[in-house]
Coordinates of C-alpha atoms in Angstrom, one line a residue:
M1 CA 107.1 110.1 103.3
Y2 CA 105.7 112.5 101.3
D3 CA 106.9 116.0 100.8
L4 CA 103.4 117.5 101.1
S5 CA 103.8 120.7 99.6
K6 CA 105.2 119.8 96.9
D7 CA 102.9 116.4 96.3
P8 CA 99.8 117.4 98.2
W9 CA 98.4 113.6 97.0
E10 CA 101.2 111.9 98.1
I11 CA 102.1 110.2 95.2
H12 CA 105.8 110.7 95.0
N13 CA 107.6 108.2 98.2
L14 CA 110.2 109.7 99.5
A15 CA 111.4 107.2 101.7
G16 CA 113.6 105.2 99.1
R17 CA 115.5 107.9 98.1
A18 CA 119.0 108.1 100.3
E19 CA 119.0 111.7 101.1
F20 CA 116.6 111.0 103.5
Q21 CA 117.5 108.0 105.1
G22 CA 118.5 110.2 107.8
T23 CA 115.2 111.3 108.2
L24 CA 113.4 107.6 107.7
R25 CA 115.3 106.3 110.8
E26 CA 114.2 109.4 113.2
T27 CA 110.9 109.4 112.1
R28 CA 110.8 105.8 112.8
A29 CA 112.2 106.2 116.4
I30 CA 109.9 108.0 116.8
L31 CA 107.1 106.2 115.9
E32 CA 108.9 103.0 118.2
N33 CA 108.7 105.2 120.5
W34 CA 105.7 106.4 120.8
V35 CA 104.2 103.0 120.3
I36 CA 106.2 102.1 123.7
E37 CA 105.4 104.5 125.7
S38 CA 101.7 104.8 125.3
D39 CA 101.4 101.6 125.2
D40 CA 99.7 101.0 122.0
R41 CA 98.1 98.0 121.6
G42 CA 98.2 97.7 117.8
R43 CA 101.7 96.0 117.7
F44 CA 99.7 92.5 119.2
P45 CA 98.1 90.8 116.5
E46 CA 94.3 90.8 116.9
S47 CA 92.8 87.9 117.1
D48 CA 89.9 86.8 114.4
A49 CA 87.5 87.2 116.5
M50 CA 88.3 90.3 118.1
Y51 CA 88.5 92.0 114.5
D52 CA 84.9 90.5 113.3
S53 CA 83.7 91.9 116.4
D54 CA 85.0 94.8 116.2
M55 CA 83.8 95.0 112.1
K56 CA 80.8 94.0 113.1
V57 CA 80.0 96.6 115.2
Y58 CA 81.4 99.2 112.4
V59 CA 79.2 97.4 110.0
D60 CA 75.8 97.4 111.7
G61 CA 76.6 101.3 112.9
Q62 CA 76.8 101.9 109.1
L63 CA 73.5 99.6 108.0
N64 CA 71.5 101.3 110.4
R65 CA 72.8 104.6 109.1
G66 CA 71.4 103.4 105.8
R67 CA 74.9 103.5 103.8
T68 CA 74.2 100.3 102.1
E69 CA 77.2 101.0 99.3
Y70 CA 79.6 102.2 102.1
V71 CA 79.0 98.7 103.0
Q72 CA 78.9 96.6 100.3
E73 CA 82.8 98.5 99.8
L74 CA 83.9 98.1 103.4
Q75 CA 82.7 94.1 103.1
N76 CA 84.6 93.4 100.0
N77 CA 87.8 95.3 101.8
I78 CA 87.4 93.1 104.8
K79 CA 87.6 89.7 103.0
L80 CA 90.4 92.0 101.4
M81 CA 92.0 92.1 104.5
K82 CA 91.7 88.8 105.6
Q83 CA 93.5 87.6 102.5
W84 CA 96.0 89.1 103.1
K85 CA 96.4 87.9 106.8
A86 CA 95.9 84.0 105.5
E87 CA 99.2 85.0 102.4
G88 CA 101.3 86.0 105.5
K89 CA 101.7 90.1 104.3

């Protein structure tokens, strides 16, 4: 949670400060209600096969655009995400 007028680069997270706990609770409740009302599927874990399929479509699209440097960065991020999942993060 950031004060974008004073911290546009989102360096200082205010979520841990006591004076913002009420706002944090309200914001979390609004988000949770939206997730339920919109039937956001993001609250359910995605299978590895689905994740791999989605990422393949995205990576292939970037390759087709000639964005090879970006694809390498993207593949590194995918590897990191899989590592975090394996670590339970």
